[in-house]
């Protein structure tokens, strides 16, 4: 397929793939095995690319960018809408592949939900406007602020929400006239390759390319002279490496990094009424979510009731292989993450904390299943509270006065999200305003919306995604003065 000229309409109709055809399109018989974390079965094989392959992809993206950036905005918008149609047409096979590779169940807020979010974000990005604005017009000076494409955008992603986060990174960049090179996580390359195949069934050639590989390919992308902006979602440690390697090229960065979100439960709550919201705030995607509730501070007046209600909800949630329709919790995606969760729960138990439910994985069972675990009577300095568990284990810390809860919530060096739970909304909002986090939810945790900016503070990163702010983040401002 050649790059269309500015005036040539793209008329490709997306074909509806099956699971088999989707997988066949991205699997390479000579590649590395990708294993199902629930069963250990081989899902497919992916040829990991070298840094030199990445160079070639960046060169193609650079060559394609001027024509893509010169298209009318309405044309790029239309292509994003058609890309959303293509994702919807392929939704079931995409969800199945995601479930097999990542481990998340089809149902609950998991694989089907993630694929649905991909289509929703593509449509919302197409619907968001970022017009230029006149900033001064006093009769002498006419100054206008407008937004141009940055050029080539690199996108590096994690393994927890691989498809959705790829769309978050890619859709605004394409809308603003950039071409994009994606480096998926080495743990979930098939999901991202398949998604990109589907998007490319409507996009022109070389506008969007995925290069599977390890950290060496990611490092090459983040230091690449041919890449103008990097959007990274992953751990704080890798984000710090990216900041260093981006210095020589003065590359623009958006960094969505790790979190350890606190939730504060005020004494006026109805424990049973909030238990399910608390549970999903913490256990969405089996806890493998950047802005999940990872430490909960509960007022002593309602502590026992909240703990009991949460434990009841946790006991009722089926965990198992993602393709079995009844499950809503799945395995950890990889052995390393399983071991982090096990180590942190053991640390809490060894320190005398009370395991209300879970905490006893079956060492002989297949897959990286760690049961949903609620830990009470744990100290704030315990590693399960102070470190990011990124898995299905929630520590609950008791507090006596709100000031101490706020101090505990703010004491860590990360600040992605936080939440406050209370019947008096204004009182809850007043506590929220004191928390050092990019988003503070009231009576819920972790919900994101394509029109609401999202980003972290402290070592959770900088820059915003979504909405108008998300478009600005993948553009460069230009002032026309005169
Ligand atoms: P990770 O940092 O280990 O890996 C992320 C990506 O970076 C992978 O694609 C990896 O190959 C690549 N990479 C590794 N070394 C690199 C280097 N030197 N230069 C460039 N790229 C390199 O993160 P992960 O384990 O995949 O994801 C889990 C972490 O991500 C958690 O801390 C979680 O909180 C965070 N996360 C944050 C958000 C957010 O929006 N803030 C969203 C999801 C996950």
Coordinates of C-alpha atoms and ligand atoms in Angstrom, one line a residue:
X1 CA 0.0 0.0 0.0
X2 CA 1.5 3.4 -0.9
X3 CA 1.0 6.5 1.2
X4 CA -2.1 8.3 -0.2
X5 CA -1.7 11.9 -1.3
X6 CA -3.5 14.6 0.6
X7 CA -6.6 14.5 -1.6
X8 CA -6.9 10.7 -2.1
X9 CA -9.7 9.3 0.1
X10 CA -9.0 6.0 1.9
X11 CA -11.8 3.6 1.0
X12 CA -10.5 0.3 2.5
X13 CA -13.3 -1.6 4.2
X14 CA -12.1 -3.4 7.3
X15 CA -12.5 -7.2 7.1
X16 CA -13.9 -9.0 10.1
X17 CA -11.2 -11.3 11.4
X18 CA -11.6 -14.5 13.3
X19 CA -9.4 -15.4 16.3
X20 CA -7.4 -17.7 14.1
X21 CA -6.9 -15.2 11.3
X22 CA -6.0 -12.5 13.8
X23 CA -3.4 -14.6 15.5
X24 CA -2.0 -15.9 12.2
X25 CA -1.5 -12.3 11.1
X26 CA 0.8 -11.5 14.0
X27 CA 2.4 -14.9 15.0
X28 CA 5.8 -15.9 13.6
X29 CA 6.6 -19.6 13.6
X30 CA 10.3 -18.8 14.3
X31 CA 9.6 -16.3 17.0
X32 CA 9.6 -16.6 20.9
X33 CA 6.8 -18.4 22.6
X34 CA 4.2 -16.3 24.4
X35 CA 2.6 -18.3 27.2
X36 CA -0.9 -18.1 28.6
X37 CA -0.4 -17.1 32.3
X38 CA -3.5 -19.1 33.3
X39 CA -2.3 -22.4 31.8
X40 CA 1.2 -22.2 30.6
X41 CA 0.0 -23.1 27.1
X42 CA 1.6 -21.4 24.1
X43 CA -0.6 -18.7 22.8
X44 CA 1.6 -17.7 19.8
X45 CA 5.1 -16.7 18.8
X46 CA 6.5 -13.3 18.2
X47 CA 9.8 -12.4 16.5
X48 CA 11.5 -9.9 18.7
X49 CA 13.1 -7.1 16.7
X50 CA 16.5 -5.6 17.1
X51 CA 17.4 -1.9 17.7
X52 CA 18.4 -1.8 14.0
X53 CA 14.8 -2.9 13.0
X54 CA 13.6 -0.1 15.2
X55 CA 15.8 2.4 13.3
X56 CA 14.2 1.2 10.0
X57 CA 10.7 1.6 11.4
X58 CA 11.5 5.2 12.6
X59 CA 12.8 6.0 9.2
X60 CA 9.6 4.9 7.5
X61 CA 7.5 6.8 10.1
X62 CA 9.5 10.0 9.3
X63 CA 9.0 9.5 5.6
X64 CA 5.3 9.1 6.1
X65 CA 4.8 12.0 8.5
X66 CA 4.7 15.0 6.1
X67 CA 1.8 13.6 4.0
X68 CA -0.1 12.4 7.1
X69 CA 0.4 15.8 8.8
X70 CA -0.7 17.6 5.7
X71 CA -4.1 15.8 5.5
X72 CA -7.1 17.8 6.5
X73 CA -8.0 17.3 10.2
X74 CA -11.4 16.0 9.1
X75 CA -9.7 13.2 7.1
X76 CA -7.7 12.0 10.1
X77 CA -10.8 12.3 12.2
X78 CA -12.7 10.1 9.8
X79 CA -9.9 7.5 9.8
X80 CA -10.0 7.4 13.6
X81 CA -13.7 6.7 13.5
X82 CA -13.2 4.0 10.9
X83 CA -10.5 2.5 13.0
X84 CA -13.0 2.4 15.9
X85 CA -15.4 0.5 13.6
X86 CA -12.7 -1.9 12.7
X87 CA -11.9 -2.5 16.4
X88 CA -15.6 -3.1 17.0
X89 CA -15.8 -5.6 14.1
X90 CA -12.9 -7.5 15.5
X91 CA -13.9 -7.1 19.2
X92 CA -14.5 -10.7 20.1
X93 CA -11.2 -12.1 18.6
X94 CA -9.3 -9.2 20.1
X95 CA -10.8 -9.9 23.5
X96 CA -10.0 -13.6 23.3
X97 CA -6.4 -13.0 22.3
X98 CA -6.0 -10.4 25.1
X99 CA -7.5 -12.8 27.6
X100 CA -5.2 -15.6 26.6
X101 CA -2.1 -13.5 26.5
X102 CA -2.7 -11.1 29.4
X103 CA -4.7 -13.5 31.5
X104 CA -7.6 -11.2 32.3
X105 CA -11.1 -12.7 32.0
X106 CA -13.4 -11.9 29.1
X107 CA -16.1 -10.7 31.5
X108 CA -16.2 -8.1 34.3
X109 CA -14.1 -5.0 33.8
X110 CA -11.6 -7.0 31.8
X111 CA -10.9 -8.1 28.2
X112 CA -14.2 -7.2 26.5
X113 CA -14.3 -4.0 28.5
X114 CA -10.8 -3.2 27.4
X115 CA -11.5 -3.7 23.7
X116 CA -14.7 -1.6 24.1
X117 CA -12.6 1.2 25.7
X118 CA -10.3 1.1 22.7
X119 CA -13.2 1.9 20.3
X120 CA -14.6 4.5 22.8
X121 CA -11.2 6.3 23.1
X122 CA -10.8 6.3 19.3
X123 CA -14.2 7.9 18.9
X124 CA -13.7 10.4 21.7
X125 CA -10.3 11.4 20.3
X126 CA -11.9 12.0 16.9
X127 CA -14.6 14.2 18.6
X128 CA -12.2 16.4 20.6
X129 CA -11.3 19.7 19.1
X130 CA -8.2 21.8 19.6
X131 CA -8.7 25.0 17.6
X132 CA -6.1 27.7 17.4
X133 CA -6.9 30.8 19.5
X134 CA -6.2 34.5 19.3
X135 CA -4.2 35.4 22.5
X136 CA -3.8 39.1 21.7
X137 CA -5.6 41.4 19.2
X138 CA -5.2 45.0 20.3
X139 CA -5.2 46.7 16.9
X140 CA -1.4 46.7 16.6
X141 CA -0.6 43.0 17.3
X142 CA -2.5 40.0 16.2
X143 CA -1.0 36.9 18.0
X144 CA -2.5 33.5 17.4
X145 CA -1.6 30.3 19.2
X146 CA -2.0 27.1 17.2
X147 CA -0.8 23.5 17.4
X148 CA 1.4 21.7 14.9
X149 CA 2.3 18.0 14.8
X150 CA 5.5 17.2 16.8
X151 CA 6.6 14.8 14.1
X152 CA 7.3 11.1 15.0
X153 CA 5.9 10.0 18.3
X154 CA 7.3 6.9 20.1
X155 CA 5.0 4.9 22.4
X156 CA 6.2 2.4 24.9
X157 CA 3.7 0.5 26.9
X158 CA 3.2 -2.0 29.8
X159 CA 1.6 -5.4 30.0
X160 CA -1.5 -4.7 32.2
X161 CA -3.8 -3.0 29.8
X162 CA -1.8 -3.4 26.7
X163 CA -4.5 -2.6 24.1
X164 CA -6.2 0.2 25.9
X165 CA -3.0 2.0 26.8
X166 CA -1.8 1.7 23.2
X167 CA -4.9 3.4 22.0
X168 CA -4.5 6.1 24.7
X169 CA -1.0 6.7 23.4
X170 CA -1.6 6.4 19.7
X171 CA -5.0 8.0 19.0
X172 CA -4.3 11.6 20.0
X173 CA -0.9 11.4 18.3
X174 CA -2.4 10.4 15.0
X175 CA -5.2 12.9 15.3
X176 CA -2.6 15.7 15.6
X177 CA -0.8 14.6 12.5
X178 CA 2.1 12.7 14.0
X179 CA 3.2 9.2 12.8
X180 CA 3.7 6.7 15.6
X181 CA 6.1 3.9 16.4
X182 CA 4.9 1.6 19.2
X183 CA 7.1 -0.7 21.4
X184 CA 4.8 -3.1 23.2
X185 CA 5.7 -4.8 26.4
X186 CA 7.7 -8.0 25.9
X187 CA 5.0 -9.8 28.0
X188 CA 2.0 -8.8 25.8
X189 CA 3.3 -8.3 22.3
X190 CA 0.6 -10.3 20.5
X191 CA -2.3 -8.2 21.8
X192 CA -0.7 -5.0 20.6
X193 CA 0.4 -6.4 17.3
X194 CA -3.1 -7.6 16.7
X195 CA -4.6 -4.3 17.6
X196 CA -2.2 -2.4 15.4
X197 CA -3.1 -4.8 12.5
X198 CA -6.7 -4.0 13.0
X199 CA -6.0 -0.2 13.1
X200 CA -3.8 -0.5 10.0
X201 CA -6.7 -2.1 8.1
X202 CA -7.9 1.5 7.7
X203 CA -4.7 3.7 8.2
X204 CA -2.3 4.5 5.4
X205 CA 1.1 2.6 5.4
X206 CA 3.8 3.5 7.9
X207 CA 1.6 6.0 9.8
X208 CA 1.5 3.5 12.7
X209 CA 4.1 0.7 13.2
X210 CA 4.6 -1.7 16.1
X211 CA 8.0 -3.0 16.8
X212 CA 8.0 -5.9 19.3
X213 CA 11.1 -6.3 21.4
X214 CA 12.7 -5.9 24.8
X215 CA 14.0 -3.1 26.9
X216 CA 16.9 -2.6 24.3
X217 CA 14.4 -1.7 21.6
X218 CA 12.6 0.7 24.1
X219 CA 15.9 2.3 25.0
X220 CA 16.7 2.8 21.3
X221 CA 13.3 4.5 20.8
X222 CA 13.7 6.8 23.8
X223 CA 17.2 8.0 22.7
X224 CA 16.4 8.1 19.0
X225 CA 17.3 11.2 17.0
X226 CA 14.4 10.5 14.6
X227 CA 11.7 10.5 17.4
X228 CA 10.4 13.9 18.5
X229 CA 8.2 12.9 21.4
X230 CA 7.9 9.8 23.6
X231 CA 4.8 8.7 25.5
X232 CA 5.7 6.1 28.1
X233 CA 3.5 4.1 30.4
X234 CA 5.3 1.8 32.8
X235 CA 7.4 1.7 36.0
X236 CA 9.0 4.7 37.6
X237 CA 12.5 3.0 37.3
X238 CA 12.1 2.7 33.5
X239 CA 10.7 6.2 33.3
X240 CA 13.8 7.5 35.0
X241 CA 16.0 5.7 32.5
X242 CA 13.9 7.3 29.7
X243 CA 14.4 10.8 31.1
X244 CA 18.1 10.2 31.0
X245 CA 18.3 8.8 27.5
X246 CA 16.0 11.5 26.1
X247 CA 18.3 14.3 27.2
X248 CA 20.6 14.4 24.1
X249 CA 17.7 14.9 21.7
X250 CA 15.7 17.1 24.1
X251 CA 12.8 14.8 23.4
X252 CA 9.4 15.8 24.7
X253 CA 8.0 13.3 27.2
X254 CA 4.8 12.2 28.7
X255 CA 5.4 9.8 31.6
X256 CA 2.6 7.8 33.1
X257 CA 4.5 5.9 35.8
X258 CA 3.9 3.7 38.9
X259 CA 1.5 4.5 41.6
X260 CA 0.5 3.5 45.1
X261 CA -2.9 5.0 45.4
X262 CA -4.4 5.7 48.8
X263 CA -8.1 5.6 49.7
X264 CA -9.4 7.3 52.8
X265 CA -12.7 6.1 54.3
X266 CA -14.3 8.7 56.5
X267 CA -16.3 7.7 59.6
X268 CA -19.8 8.6 58.1
X269 CA -19.8 5.9 55.4
X270 CA -22.2 2.9 55.1
X271 CA -19.7 0.1 55.0
X272 CA -21.9 -2.4 53.1
X273 CA -22.9 0.3 50.6
X274 CA -19.3 1.1 49.6
X275 CA -17.7 -2.4 49.8
X276 CA -18.2 -3.3 46.2
X277 CA -16.9 0.0 44.9
X278 CA -13.8 -0.3 47.2
X279 CA -13.3 -3.9 46.0
X280 CA -13.3 -3.0 42.3
X281 CA -11.2 0.1 42.9
X282 CA -8.5 -2.2 44.3
X283 CA -9.0 -5.4 42.4
X284 CA -9.8 -4.3 38.8
X285 CA -7.7 -6.3 36.4
X286 CA -6.8 -8.5 39.5
X287 CA -5.0 -5.5 41.0
X288 CA -2.7 -5.0 38.0
X289 CA -3.7 -1.4 37.3
X290 CA -1.7 1.7 37.6
X291 CA -4.4 3.8 39.3
X292 CA -5.8 1.0 41.5
X293 CA -6.5 1.5 45.2
X294 CA -3.4 0.0 46.7
X295 CA -3.6 1.0 50.4
X296 CA -6.8 1.8 52.3
X297 CA -7.0 4.0 55.4
X298 CA -10.2 3.4 57.4
X299 CA -11.5 5.4 60.4
X300 CA -11.5 3.3 63.5
X301 CA -15.3 3.9 64.0
X302 CA -16.1 1.8 60.9
X303 CA -12.8 -0.2 60.6
X304 CA -14.2 -3.6 61.5
X305 CA -17.4 -3.3 59.4
X306 CA -15.5 -2.1 56.3
X307 CA -13.0 -4.9 56.6
X308 CA -15.7 -7.5 57.0
X309 CA -17.8 -6.2 54.1
X310 CA -14.7 -6.1 51.8
X311 CA -13.8 -9.6 52.8
X312 CA -17.3 -10.8 51.9
X313 CA -17.1 -9.2 48.5
X314 CA -13.7 -10.7 47.9
X315 CA -14.9 -14.2 48.8
X316 CA -17.8 -14.0 46.3
X317 CA -15.7 -13.0 43.2
X318 CA -14.8 -16.0 41.0
X319 CA -11.2 -16.2 39.9
X320 CA -9.9 -18.5 37.1
X321 CA -9.0 -18.9 33.5
X322 CA -10.1 -15.9 31.6
X323 CA -11.9 -17.7 28.8
X324 CA -14.3 -19.3 31.3
X325 CA -17.3 -16.9 31.2
X326 CA -18.1 -16.9 34.9
X327 CA -14.7 -15.5 36.1
X328 CA -14.1 -11.9 36.9
X329 CA -10.6 -12.2 38.4
X330 CA -7.6 -13.8 36.6
X331 CA -4.0 -14.8 37.2
X332 CA -1.0 -12.4 37.6
X333 CA 0.4 -11.9 34.1
X334 CA 3.9 -13.2 34.9
X335 CA 6.0 -15.0 37.4
X336 CA 7.9 -11.9 38.5
X337 CA 4.7 -10.1 39.5
X338 CA 3.3 -13.2 41.2
X339 CA 6.5 -13.3 43.3
X340 CA 6.2 -9.6 44.3
X341 CA 2.7 -10.1 45.5
X342 CA 3.6 -13.2 47.4
X343 CA 6.6 -11.6 49.1
X344 CA 4.6 -8.5 50.1
X345 CA 1.7 -10.5 51.6
X346 CA 4.2 -12.7 53.5
X347 CA 5.9 -9.6 54.8
X348 CA 2.6 -8.4 56.2
X349 CA 1.8 -11.8 57.7
X350 CA 5.3 -12.1 59.3
X351 CA 4.8 -8.7 60.9
X352 CA 1.6 -9.9 62.6
X353 CA -1.0 -8.5 60.2
X354 CA -4.3 -10.4 59.9
X355 CA -5.1 -12.1 56.5
X356 CA -8.9 -11.8 56.4
X357 CA -9.3 -13.7 53.1
X358 CA -6.8 -15.1 50.6
X359 CA -3.1 -15.2 51.1
X360 CA -2.7 -18.9 50.5
X361 CA -2.0 -19.7 46.8
X362 CA -1.9 -23.3 45.8
X363 CA 1.8 -23.9 44.8
X364 CA 0.9 -27.0 42.7
X365 CA -1.9 -25.4 40.6
X366 CA -1.1 -24.3 37.1
X367 CA -0.9 -20.6 36.3
X368 CA 0.1 -17.5 38.3
X369 CA -3.1 -17.4 40.4
X370 CA -2.9 -15.5 43.6
X371 CA -6.2 -15.3 45.5
X372 CA -7.9 -12.0 46.2
X373 CA -6.4 -11.1 49.6
X374 CA -7.5 -8.6 52.2
X375 CA -5.0 -7.7 54.9
X376 CA -6.1 -6.0 58.1
X377 CA -4.3 -4.6 61.2
X378 CA -1.2 -3.7 59.1
X379 CA 1.2 -0.9 60.0
X380 CA 1.6 2.0 57.6
X381 CA 5.4 1.2 57.2
X382 CA 4.9 -2.4 56.3
X383 CA 6.2 -3.2 52.8
X384 CA 2.7 -4.3 51.6
X385 CA 1.6 -0.7 52.2
X386 CA 4.8 1.2 51.3
X387 CA 5.6 -0.6 48.0
X388 CA 3.5 -1.0 44.9
X389 CA 2.1 -4.6 45.0
X390 CA 0.4 -4.3 41.5
X391 CA -1.7 -7.4 42.3
X392 CA -4.7 -8.8 44.2
X393 CA -3.7 -7.9 47.8
X394 CA -5.2 -4.9 49.6
X395 CA -3.7 -3.7 53.0
X396 CA -6.2 -1.8 55.3
X397 CA -4.7 0.6 57.8
X398 CA -6.6 1.9 60.8
X399 CA -6.6 5.7 61.6
X400 CA -8.1 7.8 64.4
X401 CA -8.1 11.3 62.9
X402 CA -8.3 12.6 59.4
X403 CA -5.1 14.6 59.6
X404 CA -3.1 11.5 60.3
X405 CA -4.8 9.7 57.4
X406 CA -3.9 12.6 55.0
X407 CA -0.3 12.5 56.3
X408 CA -0.1 8.8 55.7
X409 CA -1.6 9.1 52.2
X410 CA 0.8 11.8 51.2
X411 CA 4.0 10.4 52.7
X412 CA 5.1 8.3 49.7
X413 CA 7.0 9.7 46.7
X414 CA 4.3 8.7 44.1
X415 CA 1.0 10.4 43.4
X416 CA -1.1 9.0 40.6
X417 CA -4.6 8.7 42.1
X418 CA -6.3 8.7 45.4
X419 CA -9.9 8.5 46.7
X420 CA -12.0 9.7 49.6
X421 CA -15.1 7.8 50.7
X422 CA -17.8 9.6 52.8
X423 CA -21.6 10.3 52.9
X424 CA -21.0 14.1 53.2
X425 CA -19.7 14.9 49.7
X426 CA -18.5 18.4 50.6
X427 CA -16.5 17.1 53.5
X428 CA -15.0 14.4 51.3
X429 CA -14.1 17.0 48.7
X430 CA -12.3 19.1 51.3
X431 CA -10.2 16.1 52.3
X432 CA -9.6 15.3 48.6
X433 CA -8.1 18.8 48.0
X434 CA -5.4 18.0 50.6
X435 CA -4.2 14.9 48.8
X436 CA -1.0 14.9 46.6
X437 CA -2.3 13.0 43.6
X438 CA -3.1 13.7 40.0
X439 CA -6.7 12.6 40.4
X440 CA -8.8 12.2 43.5
X441 CA -12.1 10.4 43.2
X442 CA -15.0 10.7 45.6
X443 CA -16.8 7.5 46.5
X444 CA -15.1 5.6 43.7
X445 CA -11.6 4.8 42.6
X446 CA -9.8 4.6 39.2
X447 CA -12.5 5.5 36.8
X448 CA -11.1 7.2 33.7
X449 CA -13.0 9.1 31.0
X450 CA -11.7 10.1 27.5
X451 CA -12.6 13.8 28.1
X452 CA -11.1 14.1 31.6
X453 CA -7.3 14.7 31.8
X454 CA -5.3 12.0 33.6
X455 CA -1.8 12.1 34.8
X456 CA 0.4 11.8 37.9
X457 CA 2.4 14.0 40.2
X458 CA 5.7 13.2 42.1
X459 CA 7.4 10.1 40.8
X460 CA 4.1 9.0 39.1
X461 CA 5.3 11.1 36.2
X462 CA 4.3 14.2 34.3
X463 CA 2.2 15.3 31.4
X464 CA -1.5 14.6 30.8
X465 CA -3.4 12.2 28.6
X466 CA -7.1 12.4 27.4
X467 CA -9.3 15.3 26.2
X468 CA -8.0 18.6 24.9
X469 CA -4.9 18.4 27.2
X470 CA -4.1 15.0 25.7
X471 CA -4.1 16.5 22.2
X472 CA -1.9 19.4 23.3
X473 CA 0.6 16.9 24.7
X474 CA 1.3 15.4 21.3
X475 CA 1.5 18.7 19.5
X476 CA 3.9 21.7 19.5
X477 CA 2.5 25.1 20.1
X478 CA 3.3 27.8 17.6
X479 CA 2.6 31.5 17.8
X480 CA 1.9 33.4 14.6
X481 CA 2.5 37.1 15.5
X482 CA 1.6 39.8 13.1
Ligands
LIG1 P1 8.2 -1.6 32.9 O1 8.7 -0.2 33.1 O2 9.0 -2.7 33.4 O3 8.1 -1.8 31.3 C1 7.3 -0.9 30.5 C2 7.9 -0.9 29.1 O4 9.2 -0.3 29.1 C3 8.1 -2.2 28.4 O5 7.6 -2.1 27.1 C4 9.6 -2.4 28.5 O6 10.1 -3.3 27.4 C5 10.1 -1.0 28.3 N1 11.5 -0.8 28.7 C6 12.2 -1.5 29.6 N2 13.4 -0.9 29.8 C7 13.4 0.2 29.0 C8 14.4 1.2 28.8 N3 15.6 1.2 29.4 N4 14.0 2.2 27.9 C9 12.8 2.3 27.4 N5 11.9 1.3 27.5 C10 12.2 0.3 28.3 O7 6.7 -1.6 33.4 P2 5.7 -2.8 33.4 O8 6.1 -3.8 34.5 O9 5.4 -3.2 32.1 O10 4.3 -2.1 34.0 C11 4.0 -2.0 35.3 C12 4.2 -0.6 35.9 O11 3.6 0.4 35.0 C13 3.6 -0.4 37.2 O12 4.5 0.4 38.0 C14 2.4 0.5 36.9 O13 2.0 1.3 38.0 C15 2.8 1.3 35.8 N6 1.7 1.7 35.0 C16 1.4 3.1 35.0 C17 0.3 3.5 34.3 C18 -0.1 5.0 34.3 O14 -0.9 5.4 33.5 N7 0.6 5.8 35.1 C19 -0.5 2.6 33.5 C20 -0.1 1.3 33.5 C21 1.0 0.8 34.3

